[in-house]
Coordinates of C-alpha atoms in Angstrom, one line a residue:
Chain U
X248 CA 0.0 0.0 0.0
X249 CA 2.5 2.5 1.2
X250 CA 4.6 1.7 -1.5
X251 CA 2.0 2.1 -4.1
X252 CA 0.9 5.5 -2.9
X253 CA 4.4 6.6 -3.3
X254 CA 5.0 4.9 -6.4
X255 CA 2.2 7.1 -8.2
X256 CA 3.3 10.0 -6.4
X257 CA 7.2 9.7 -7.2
X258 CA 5.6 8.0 -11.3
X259 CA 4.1 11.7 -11.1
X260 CA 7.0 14.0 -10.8
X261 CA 8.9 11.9 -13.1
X262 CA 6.4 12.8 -16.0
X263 CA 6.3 16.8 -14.8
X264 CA 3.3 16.2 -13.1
X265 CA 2.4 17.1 -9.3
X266 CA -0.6 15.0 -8.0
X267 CA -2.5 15.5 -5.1
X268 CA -4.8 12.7 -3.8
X269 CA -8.2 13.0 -3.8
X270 CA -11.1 11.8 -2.0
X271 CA -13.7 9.7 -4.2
X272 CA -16.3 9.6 -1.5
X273 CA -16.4 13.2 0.3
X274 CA -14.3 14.7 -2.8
X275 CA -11.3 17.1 -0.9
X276 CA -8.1 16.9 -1.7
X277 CA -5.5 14.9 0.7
X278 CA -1.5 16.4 0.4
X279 CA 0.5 14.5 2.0
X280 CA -1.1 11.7 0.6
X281 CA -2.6 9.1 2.6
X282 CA -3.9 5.1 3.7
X283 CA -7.3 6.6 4.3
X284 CA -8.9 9.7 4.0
X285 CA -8.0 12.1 7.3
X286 CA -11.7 14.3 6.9
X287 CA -13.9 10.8 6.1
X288 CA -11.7 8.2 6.8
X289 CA -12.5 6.2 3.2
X290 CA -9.9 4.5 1.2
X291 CA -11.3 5.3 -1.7
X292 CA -8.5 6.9 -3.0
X293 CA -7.6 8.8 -6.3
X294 CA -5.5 11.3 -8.1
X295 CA -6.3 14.9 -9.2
X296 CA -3.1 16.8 -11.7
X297 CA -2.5 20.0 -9.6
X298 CA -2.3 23.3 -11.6
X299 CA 1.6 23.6 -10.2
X300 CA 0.6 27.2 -9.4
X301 CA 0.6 28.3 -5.8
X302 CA 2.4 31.0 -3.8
X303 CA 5.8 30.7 -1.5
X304 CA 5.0 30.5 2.4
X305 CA 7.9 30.2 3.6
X306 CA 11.9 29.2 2.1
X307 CA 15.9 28.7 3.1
X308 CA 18.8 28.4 1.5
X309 CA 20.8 25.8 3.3
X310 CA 24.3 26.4 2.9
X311 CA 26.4 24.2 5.2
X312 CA 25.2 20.9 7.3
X313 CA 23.6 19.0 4.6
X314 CA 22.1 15.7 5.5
X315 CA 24.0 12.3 4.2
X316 CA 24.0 12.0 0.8
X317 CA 23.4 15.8 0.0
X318 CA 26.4 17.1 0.7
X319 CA 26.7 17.4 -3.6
X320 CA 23.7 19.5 -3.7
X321 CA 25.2 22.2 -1.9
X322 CA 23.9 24.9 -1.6
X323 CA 20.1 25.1 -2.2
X324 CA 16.8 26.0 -1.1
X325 CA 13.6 24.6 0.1
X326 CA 10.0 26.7 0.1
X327 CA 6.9 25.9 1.6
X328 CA 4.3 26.0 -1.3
X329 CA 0.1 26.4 -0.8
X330 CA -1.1 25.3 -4.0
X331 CA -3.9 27.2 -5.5
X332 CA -6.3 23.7 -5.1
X333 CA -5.7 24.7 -1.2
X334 CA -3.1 22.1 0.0
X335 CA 0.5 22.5 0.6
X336 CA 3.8 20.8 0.4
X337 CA 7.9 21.0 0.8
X338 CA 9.7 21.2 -2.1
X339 CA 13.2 22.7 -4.0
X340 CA 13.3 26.2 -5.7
X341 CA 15.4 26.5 -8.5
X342 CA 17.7 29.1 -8.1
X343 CA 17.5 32.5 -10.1
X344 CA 19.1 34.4 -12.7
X345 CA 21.7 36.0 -10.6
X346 CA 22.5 31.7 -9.0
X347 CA 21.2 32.6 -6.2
X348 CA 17.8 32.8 -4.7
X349 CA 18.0 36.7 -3.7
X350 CA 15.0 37.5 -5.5
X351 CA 12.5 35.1 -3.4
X352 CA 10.4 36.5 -1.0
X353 CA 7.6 35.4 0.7
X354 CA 4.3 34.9 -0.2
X355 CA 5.0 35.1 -4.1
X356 CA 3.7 33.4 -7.0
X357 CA 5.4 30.4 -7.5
X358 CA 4.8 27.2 -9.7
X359 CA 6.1 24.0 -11.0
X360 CA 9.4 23.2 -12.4
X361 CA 11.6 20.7 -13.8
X362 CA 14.2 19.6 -12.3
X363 CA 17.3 21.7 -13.1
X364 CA 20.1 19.0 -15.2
X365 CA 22.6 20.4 -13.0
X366 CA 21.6 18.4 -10.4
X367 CA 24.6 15.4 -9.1
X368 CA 21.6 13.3 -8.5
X369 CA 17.9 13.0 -9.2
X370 CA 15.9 13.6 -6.4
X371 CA 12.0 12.2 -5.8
X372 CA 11.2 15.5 -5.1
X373 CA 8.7 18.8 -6.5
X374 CA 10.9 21.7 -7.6
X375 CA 9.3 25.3 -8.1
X376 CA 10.5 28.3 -9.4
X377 CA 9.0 31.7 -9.4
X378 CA 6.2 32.4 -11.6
X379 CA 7.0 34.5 -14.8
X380 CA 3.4 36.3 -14.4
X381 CA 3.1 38.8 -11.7
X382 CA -0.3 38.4 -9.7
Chain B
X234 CA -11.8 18.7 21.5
X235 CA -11.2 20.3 24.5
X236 CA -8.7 20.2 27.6
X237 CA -10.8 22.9 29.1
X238 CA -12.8 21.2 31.9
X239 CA -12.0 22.0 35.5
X240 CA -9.2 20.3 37.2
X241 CA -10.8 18.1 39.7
X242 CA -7.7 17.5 41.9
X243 CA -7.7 21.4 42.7
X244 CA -5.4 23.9 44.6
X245 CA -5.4 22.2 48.1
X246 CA -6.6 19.2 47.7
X247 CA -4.2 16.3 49.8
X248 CA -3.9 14.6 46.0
X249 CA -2.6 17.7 44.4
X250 CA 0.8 16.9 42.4
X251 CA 3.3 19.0 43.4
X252 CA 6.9 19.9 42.6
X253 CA 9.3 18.8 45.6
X254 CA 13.4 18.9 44.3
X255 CA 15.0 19.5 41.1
X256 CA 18.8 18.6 40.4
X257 CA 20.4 19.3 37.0
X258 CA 24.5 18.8 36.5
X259 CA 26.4 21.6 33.9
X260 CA 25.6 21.5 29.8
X261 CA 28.7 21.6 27.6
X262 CA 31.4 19.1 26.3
X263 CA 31.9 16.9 29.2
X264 CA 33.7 13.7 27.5
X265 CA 35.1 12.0 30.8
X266 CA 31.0 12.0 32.4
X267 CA 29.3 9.0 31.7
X268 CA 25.5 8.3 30.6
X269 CA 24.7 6.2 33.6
X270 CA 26.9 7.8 36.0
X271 CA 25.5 11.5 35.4
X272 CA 21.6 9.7 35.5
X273 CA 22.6 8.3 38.7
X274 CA 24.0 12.2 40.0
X275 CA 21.2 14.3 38.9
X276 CA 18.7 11.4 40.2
X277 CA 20.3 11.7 43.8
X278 CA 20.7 15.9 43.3
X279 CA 16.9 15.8 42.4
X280 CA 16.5 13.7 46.0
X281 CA 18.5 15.7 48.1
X282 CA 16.5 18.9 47.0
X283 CA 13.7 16.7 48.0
X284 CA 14.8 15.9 51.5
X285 CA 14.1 12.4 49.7
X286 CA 16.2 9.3 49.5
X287 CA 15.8 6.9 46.2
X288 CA 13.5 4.4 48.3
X289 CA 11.2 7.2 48.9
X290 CA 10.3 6.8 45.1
X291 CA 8.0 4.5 43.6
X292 CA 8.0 5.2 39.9
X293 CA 10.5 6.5 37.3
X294 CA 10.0 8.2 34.3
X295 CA 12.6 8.5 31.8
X296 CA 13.3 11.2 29.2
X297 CA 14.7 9.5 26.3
X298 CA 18.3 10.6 24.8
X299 CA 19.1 11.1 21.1
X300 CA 22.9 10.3 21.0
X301 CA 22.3 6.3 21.7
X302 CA 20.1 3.6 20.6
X303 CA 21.8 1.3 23.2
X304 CA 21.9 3.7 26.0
X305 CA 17.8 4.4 25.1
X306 CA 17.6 0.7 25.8
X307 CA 19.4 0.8 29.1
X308 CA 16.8 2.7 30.3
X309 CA 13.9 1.7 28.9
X310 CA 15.1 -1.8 30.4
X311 CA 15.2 -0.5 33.7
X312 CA 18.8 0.0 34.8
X313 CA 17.6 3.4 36.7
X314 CA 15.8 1.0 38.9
X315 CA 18.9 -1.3 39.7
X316 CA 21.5 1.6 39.9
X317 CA 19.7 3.7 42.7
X318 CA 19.2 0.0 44.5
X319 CA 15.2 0.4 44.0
X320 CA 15.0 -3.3 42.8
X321 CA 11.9 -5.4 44.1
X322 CA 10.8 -1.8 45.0
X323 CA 9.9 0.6 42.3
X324 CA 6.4 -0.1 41.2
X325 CA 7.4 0.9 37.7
X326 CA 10.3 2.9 35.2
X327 CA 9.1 3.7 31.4
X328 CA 10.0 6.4 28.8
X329 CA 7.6 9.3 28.1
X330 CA 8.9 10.6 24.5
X331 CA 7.5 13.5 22.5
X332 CA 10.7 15.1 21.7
X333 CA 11.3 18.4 22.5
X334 CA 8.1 18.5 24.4
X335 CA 8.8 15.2 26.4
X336 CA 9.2 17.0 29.9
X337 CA 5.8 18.9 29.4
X338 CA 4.1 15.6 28.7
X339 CA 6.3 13.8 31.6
X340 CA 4.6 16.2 34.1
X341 CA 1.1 15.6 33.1
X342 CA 1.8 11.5 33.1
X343 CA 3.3 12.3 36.5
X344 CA 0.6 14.2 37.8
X345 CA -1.9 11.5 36.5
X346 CA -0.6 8.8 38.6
X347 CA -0.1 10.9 41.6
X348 CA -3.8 12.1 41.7
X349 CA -5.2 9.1 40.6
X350 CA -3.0 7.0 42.9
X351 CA -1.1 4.8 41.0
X352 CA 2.2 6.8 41.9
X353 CA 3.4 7.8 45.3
X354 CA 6.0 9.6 45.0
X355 CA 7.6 10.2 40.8
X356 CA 11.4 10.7 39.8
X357 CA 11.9 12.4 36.3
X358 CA 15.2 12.3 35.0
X359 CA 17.0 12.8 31.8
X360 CA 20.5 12.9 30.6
X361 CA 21.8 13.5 27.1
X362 CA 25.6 13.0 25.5
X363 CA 25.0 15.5 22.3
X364 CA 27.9 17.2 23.1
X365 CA 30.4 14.5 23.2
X366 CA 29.0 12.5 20.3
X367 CA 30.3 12.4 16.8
X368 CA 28.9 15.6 15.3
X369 CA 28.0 14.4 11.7
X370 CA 26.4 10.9 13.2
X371 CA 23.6 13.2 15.5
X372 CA 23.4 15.6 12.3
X373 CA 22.5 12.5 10.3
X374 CA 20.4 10.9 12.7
X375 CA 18.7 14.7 13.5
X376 CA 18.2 14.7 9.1
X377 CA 16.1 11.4 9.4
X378 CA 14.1 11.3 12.4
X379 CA 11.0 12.9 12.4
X380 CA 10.8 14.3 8.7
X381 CA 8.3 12.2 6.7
X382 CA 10.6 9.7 4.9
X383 CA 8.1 9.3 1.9
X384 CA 6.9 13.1 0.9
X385 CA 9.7 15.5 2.3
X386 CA 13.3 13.4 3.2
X387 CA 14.1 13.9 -1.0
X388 CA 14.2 17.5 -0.7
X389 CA 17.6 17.4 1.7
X390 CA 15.6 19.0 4.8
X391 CA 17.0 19.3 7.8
X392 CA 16.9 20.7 11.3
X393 CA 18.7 24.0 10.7
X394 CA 16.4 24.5 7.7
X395 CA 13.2 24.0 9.8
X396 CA 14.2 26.2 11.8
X397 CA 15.4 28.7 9.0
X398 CA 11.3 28.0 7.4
X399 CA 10.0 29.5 10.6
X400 CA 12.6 32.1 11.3
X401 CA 12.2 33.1 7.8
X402 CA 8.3 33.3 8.0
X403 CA 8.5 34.8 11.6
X404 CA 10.3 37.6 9.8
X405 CA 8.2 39.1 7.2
X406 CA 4.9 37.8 9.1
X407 CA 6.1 40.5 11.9
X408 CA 8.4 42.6 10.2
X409 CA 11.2 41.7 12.6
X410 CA 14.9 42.5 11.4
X411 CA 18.2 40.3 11.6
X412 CA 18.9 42.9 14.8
X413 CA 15.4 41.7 16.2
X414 CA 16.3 38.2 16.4
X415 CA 19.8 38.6 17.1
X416 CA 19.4 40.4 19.9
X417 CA 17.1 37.7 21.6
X418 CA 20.3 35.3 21.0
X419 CA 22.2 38.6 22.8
X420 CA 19.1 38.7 25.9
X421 CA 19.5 34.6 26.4
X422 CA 23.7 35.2 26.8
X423 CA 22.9 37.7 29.6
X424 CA 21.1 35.2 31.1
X425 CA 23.7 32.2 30.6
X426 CA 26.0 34.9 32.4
X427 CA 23.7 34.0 35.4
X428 CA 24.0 30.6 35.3
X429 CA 26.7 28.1 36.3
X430 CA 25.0 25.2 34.5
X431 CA 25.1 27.4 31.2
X432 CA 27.5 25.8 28.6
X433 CA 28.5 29.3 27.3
X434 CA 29.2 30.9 30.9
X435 CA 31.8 33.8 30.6
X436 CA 31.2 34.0 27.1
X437 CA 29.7 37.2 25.4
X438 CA 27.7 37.9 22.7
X439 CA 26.8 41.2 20.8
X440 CA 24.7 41.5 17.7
X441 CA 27.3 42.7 15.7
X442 CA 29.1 39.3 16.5
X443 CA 26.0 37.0 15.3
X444 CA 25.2 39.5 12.3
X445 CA 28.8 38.3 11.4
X446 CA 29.1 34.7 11.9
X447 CA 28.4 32.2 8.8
X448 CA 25.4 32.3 7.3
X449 CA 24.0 28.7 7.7
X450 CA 20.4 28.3 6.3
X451 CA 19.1 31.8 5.4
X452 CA 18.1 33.7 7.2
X453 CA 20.0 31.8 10.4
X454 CA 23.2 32.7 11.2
X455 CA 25.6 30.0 12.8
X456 CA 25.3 32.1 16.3
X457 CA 21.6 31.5 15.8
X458 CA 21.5 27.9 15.8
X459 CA 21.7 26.2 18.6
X460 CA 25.0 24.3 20.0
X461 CA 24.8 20.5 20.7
X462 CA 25.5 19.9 24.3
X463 CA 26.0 17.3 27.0
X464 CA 23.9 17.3 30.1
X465 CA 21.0 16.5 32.7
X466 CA 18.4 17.2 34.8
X467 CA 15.5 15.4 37.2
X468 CA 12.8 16.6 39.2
X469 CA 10.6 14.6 42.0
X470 CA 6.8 15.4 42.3
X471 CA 4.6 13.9 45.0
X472 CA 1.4 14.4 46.8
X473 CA 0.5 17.5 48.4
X474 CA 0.1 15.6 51.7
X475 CA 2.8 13.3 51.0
X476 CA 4.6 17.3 50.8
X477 CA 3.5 18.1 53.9
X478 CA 3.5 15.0 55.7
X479 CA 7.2 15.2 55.3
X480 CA 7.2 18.7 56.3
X481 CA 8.2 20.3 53.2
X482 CA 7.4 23.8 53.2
X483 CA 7.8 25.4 49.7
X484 CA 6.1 23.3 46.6
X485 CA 5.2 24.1 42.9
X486 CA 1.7 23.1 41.9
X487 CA 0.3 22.9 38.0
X488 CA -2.3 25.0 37.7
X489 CA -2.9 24.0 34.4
X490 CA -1.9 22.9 31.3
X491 CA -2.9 23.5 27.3
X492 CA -1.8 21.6 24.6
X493 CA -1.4 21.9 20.5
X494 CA 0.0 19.3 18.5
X495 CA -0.6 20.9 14.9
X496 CA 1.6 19.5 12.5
X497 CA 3.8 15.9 11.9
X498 CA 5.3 17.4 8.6
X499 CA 7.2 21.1 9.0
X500 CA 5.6 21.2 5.0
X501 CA 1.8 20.8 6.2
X502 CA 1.9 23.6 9.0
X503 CA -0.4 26.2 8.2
X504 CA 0.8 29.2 9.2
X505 CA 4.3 28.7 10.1
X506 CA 4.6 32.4 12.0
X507 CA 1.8 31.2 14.3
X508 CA 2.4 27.2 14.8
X509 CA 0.0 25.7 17.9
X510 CA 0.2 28.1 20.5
X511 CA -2.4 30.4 20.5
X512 CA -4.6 27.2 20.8
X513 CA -2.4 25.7 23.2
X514 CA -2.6 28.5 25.5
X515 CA -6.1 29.3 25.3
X516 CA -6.3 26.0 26.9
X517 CA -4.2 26.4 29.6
X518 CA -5.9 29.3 30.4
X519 CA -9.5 28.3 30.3
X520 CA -8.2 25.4 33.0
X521 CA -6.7 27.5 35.0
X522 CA -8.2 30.5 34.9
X523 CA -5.0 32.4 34.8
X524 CA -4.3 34.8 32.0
X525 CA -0.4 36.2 30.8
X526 CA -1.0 38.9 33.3
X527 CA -1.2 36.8 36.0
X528 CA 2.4 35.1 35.6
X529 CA 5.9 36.6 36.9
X530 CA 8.0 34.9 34.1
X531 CA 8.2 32.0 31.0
X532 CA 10.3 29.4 30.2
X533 CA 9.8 29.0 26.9
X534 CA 11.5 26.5 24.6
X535 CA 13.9 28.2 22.1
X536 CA 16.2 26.2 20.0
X537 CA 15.6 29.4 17.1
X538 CA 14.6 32.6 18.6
X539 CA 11.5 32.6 16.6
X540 CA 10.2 29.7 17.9
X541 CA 10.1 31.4 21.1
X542 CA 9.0 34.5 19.3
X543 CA 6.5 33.1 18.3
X544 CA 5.4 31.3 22.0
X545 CA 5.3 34.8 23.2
X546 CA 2.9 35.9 20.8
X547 CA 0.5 33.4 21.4
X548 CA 0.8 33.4 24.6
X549 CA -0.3 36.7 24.8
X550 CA 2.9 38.1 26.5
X551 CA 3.6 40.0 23.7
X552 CA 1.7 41.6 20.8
X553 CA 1.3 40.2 18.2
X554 CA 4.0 40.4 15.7
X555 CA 6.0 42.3 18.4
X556 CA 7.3 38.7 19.9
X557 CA 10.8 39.6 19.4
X558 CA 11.4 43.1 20.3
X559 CA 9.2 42.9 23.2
X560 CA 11.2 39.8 23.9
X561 CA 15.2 41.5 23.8
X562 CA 13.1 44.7 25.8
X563 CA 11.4 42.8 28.4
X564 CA 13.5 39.3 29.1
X565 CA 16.9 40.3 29.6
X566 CA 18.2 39.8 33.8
X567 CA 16.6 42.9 35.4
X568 CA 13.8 42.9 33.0
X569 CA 10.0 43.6 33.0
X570 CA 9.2 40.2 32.9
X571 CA 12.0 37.8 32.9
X572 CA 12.5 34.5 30.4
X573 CA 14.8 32.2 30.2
X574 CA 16.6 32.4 33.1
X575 CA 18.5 29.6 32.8
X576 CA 19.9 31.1 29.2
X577 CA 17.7 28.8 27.0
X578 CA 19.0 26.3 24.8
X579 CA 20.9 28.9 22.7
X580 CA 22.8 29.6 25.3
X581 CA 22.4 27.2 28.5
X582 CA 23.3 24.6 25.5
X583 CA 21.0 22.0 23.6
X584 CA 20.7 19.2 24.9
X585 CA 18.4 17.6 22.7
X586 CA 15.3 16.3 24.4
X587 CA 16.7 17.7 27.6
X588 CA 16.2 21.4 26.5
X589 CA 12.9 21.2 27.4
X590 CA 13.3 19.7 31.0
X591 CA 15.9 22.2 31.8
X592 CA 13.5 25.3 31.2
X593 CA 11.4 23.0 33.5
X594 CA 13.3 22.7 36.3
X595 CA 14.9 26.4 35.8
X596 CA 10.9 27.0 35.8
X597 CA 10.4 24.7 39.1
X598 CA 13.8 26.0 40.5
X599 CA 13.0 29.5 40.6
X600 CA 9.3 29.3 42.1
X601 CA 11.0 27.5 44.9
X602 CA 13.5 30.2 45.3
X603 CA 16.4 28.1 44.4
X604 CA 18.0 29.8 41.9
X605 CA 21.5 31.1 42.3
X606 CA 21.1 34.8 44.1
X607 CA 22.2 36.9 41.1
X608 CA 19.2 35.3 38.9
X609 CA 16.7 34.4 41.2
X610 CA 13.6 36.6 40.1
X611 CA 12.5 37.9 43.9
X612 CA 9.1 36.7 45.7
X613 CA 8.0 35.2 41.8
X614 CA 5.0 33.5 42.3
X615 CA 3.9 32.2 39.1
X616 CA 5.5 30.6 35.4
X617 CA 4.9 29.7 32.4
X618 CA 6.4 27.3 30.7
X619 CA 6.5 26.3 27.1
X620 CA 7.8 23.2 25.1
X621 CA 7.7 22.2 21.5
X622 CA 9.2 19.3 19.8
X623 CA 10.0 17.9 16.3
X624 CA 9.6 20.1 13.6
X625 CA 7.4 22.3 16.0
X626 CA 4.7 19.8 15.8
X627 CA 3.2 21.1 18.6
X628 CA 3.0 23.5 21.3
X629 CA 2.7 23.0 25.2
X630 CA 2.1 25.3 28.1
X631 CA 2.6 24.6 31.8
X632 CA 1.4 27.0 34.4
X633 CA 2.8 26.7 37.4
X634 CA 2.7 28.4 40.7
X635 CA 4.3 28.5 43.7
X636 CA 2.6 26.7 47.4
X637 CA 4.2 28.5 50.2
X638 CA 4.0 25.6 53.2
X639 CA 2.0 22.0 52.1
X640 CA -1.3 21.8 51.7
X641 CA -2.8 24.7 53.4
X642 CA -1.1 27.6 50.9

């Protein structure tokens, strides 16, 4: 089960897709997903694309101390994004024109990304950058 | 749901849990103590602030470490029980564990069994080996634990970076500066000046000198995270009449408590400038009928500044969004309304899940007018004291207040 739900997640982000779970009995969307449904408990469980568009709640750049196996990766940063659809979720910002990610601030329009190819590894993870359209 | 029913055990009653001894040993790099040996000190300092002997106790609770698997299993198999010489007579010895938060939840488990009963007469103790252990082993083990492995390990999240998230929220949220939150590192120093058991003791600070160090996870500074430190701690609660019965005079009752747990994942907190306690304390207040007016000082857990910040704010000490100014204006030693006292665990030391028990006991210490002279806050009456563990997963209040002679107050 657990791996399943992951599997779809992780088969997601490999195509450029971000899905969030959704409900098929009381319809609202799940993120993280999960065995059952945390507002109706079903496990009648499905998947819904997201948009990719939400807004930056909150992000670092970590720049020393990375976890095992990240050292590599060095620096970069990591945002708290609320999706439009009303759910949120970790993820890695690409970094801006300047390298860096000066320009971020909080609370701006942000939405999906690829992974950048600069990468030292492939990570299972959602990347966003910030949105080209100002809102 | 809500904690906000009456206490039935009230202020008085002969089954009212109480406070009777603290005993905590110094926080630093302390490689020739020993796990088992310091548990065994701080238990018998915890005692003799007691007037109590270890046969005078019939259950242990233990505050887990983070440096050792092995040493976790020592306790959690009892050795407690055989090296104080309690075998064939403690009742029972188990670990309470919610992280950062543990010692909160260790004194409402306490208090349970005492006013129900099932415990006499409960020793709390804790000791940790952060600061000894090999640094990249507790970062790795700190970069697994408690981050959901499936939906936010991939990203290369760790502790500093949680921190950094809330810091980083805290700031534009309330308009706080770099200087803000440096100078509540600069406030918890003072403090540490204060305290013997402090790790950085005769060591200054300035906010020039943490606007200066390495930046670690933007917006944190290095001098803005906290320092991995050795230690431990232990407090005994009993019976009010048990108190008094073995005619000791000065106690610390709970006069309530509130609790929030409002997140697992740091990525599913909704507001991360806000967190649990708002909710947390309007619980603690509704039990106790006590607002922030009514208490002399906090002890607030505060690994990032913010995160205490934050605790002020919903607490209702401060203003909102004025957390960390009104914290560097009002907190320092001579203050309007002291917290800390012990330094926190920015400058006391961390000492993983013992952070929390230290603001405890500094908490319990202080209300029984035990604290070293220079920081003693005079005739204080009253504390609150806050915990958090995890990635802030949730926020918990304590309000305690002094009993000046058994039950009779």
């Amino acid at each position: 089960m657990s791996t399943a739900i992951v599997a779809a997640f992780r088969e997601g982000l490999e195509r450029g897709e971000l899905l969030i779970q959704k409900c098929a009995e009381c319809r609202k969307l799940n993120m993280y997903p999960r065995y059952a449904c945390p507002f109706c408990q079903s496990e009648n469980l499905h998947w819904q694309r997201s948009t990719g568009r939400g807004r930056l709640h909150s992000f670092t750049v970590l720049r020393m101390g990375a976890p095992e196996g990240f050292e590599a990766d060095l620096p970069y940063a990591l945002g708290v994004i609320k999706l439009e659809e009303g759910v949120q979720l970790l993820a890695r910002l690409l970094p801006d024109a300047a390298g860096d990610w000066g320009s971020y601030v909080c609370d701006q329009a942000v939405e999906l990304a690829a992974p950048p190819t600069t990468q030292p590894q492939y990570r299972p993870c959602a990347w966003f950058r910030r949105s080209n359209v100002s809102r | 749901m809500s904690e906000s029913g009456p206490v039935k055990i009230g202020k008085g009653s002969p089954e009212d849990p109480v406070f009777v001894g603290v005993g905590e040993l110094p926080s630093g790099r302390y490689p020739q103590r020993s796990f088992i040996g310091d548990l065994t000190l701080v238990a018998l300092r915890a005692l003799k602030d007691a007037q109590m002997a270890p046969r005078d106790v019939d259950t242990i609770i233990l505050i887990p470490n983070l440096h050792s698997f092995n040493d976790q299993a020592d306790l959690i198999f009892s050795r407690l029980v055989e090296e104080l010489g309690l075998n064939g007579h403690a009742k029972a010895s188990f670990m309470v564990h919610s992280g950062g938060s543990t010692s909160d939840n260790a004194v409402r488990v306490a208090s349970g069994l005492i006013a129900s009963g099932h415990a006499r007469t409960v020793l709390v103790l804790q000791c940790e080996r952060w600061g000894s252990a090999n640094l990249a082993e507790m970062v790795t083990m700190l970069s697994k634990n408690g981050i959901p492995g499936e939906w936010e390990l991939p990203t290369g999240l760790q502790f500093n970076a949680i921190g950094a998230l809330i810091t980083r929220r805290y700031m534009h949220a309330s308009r706080s500066s770099p200087s803000d939150m440096a100078a509540m590192c600069v406030a918890l120093r003072q403090w540490a000046q204060l305290n013997p058991n402090a790790m950085y003791k005769g060591k200054s600070l300035t906010v020039e000198q943490v606007l200066a160090s390495r930046m670690i996870a933007d917006p944190l500074h290095a001098m803005e995270c906290p320092m991995l430190a050795d230690g431990a701690a232990a407090f005994v609660m009993t019976s009010a009449q048990n108190a008094a019965k073995r005619g000791i005079r000065a106690t610390v009752r709970i006069a309530g408590s509130g609790g929030c747990v409002s997140h697992y994942s740091i990525g599913q907190e909704a507001d991360l400038a806000v967190l649990g306690w708002p909710t947390a304390a309007k619980r603690a207040y509704e039990q106790s009928a006590w607002g922030p007016k009514d208490a002399d000082f906090a002890e607030i857990y505060d690994s990032y500044a913010a995160v205490t910040a934050i605790a002020v704010e919903g607490l209702g000490l401060a203003e909102g969004g004025e957390g960390a100014r009104w914290f560097a204006k009002n907190s320092t030693p001579g203050g309007k309304f002291p917290c800390n006292t012990n330094g926190g665990l920015l400058s006391a030391g961390h000492t993983g899940v013992g952070g929390g028990m230290a603001l405890l006991i500094e908490g319990v210490r202080q209300l029984l007018w035990r604290a070293e002279s220079e920081r003693q806050i005079n005739g204080c009456e009253r504390c609150i004291v806050g915990g958090t563990g995890g990635s802030y997963m949730d926020a918990q209040v304590l309000l305690l207040e002094r009993v000046a002679s058994g039950v009779s107050a």
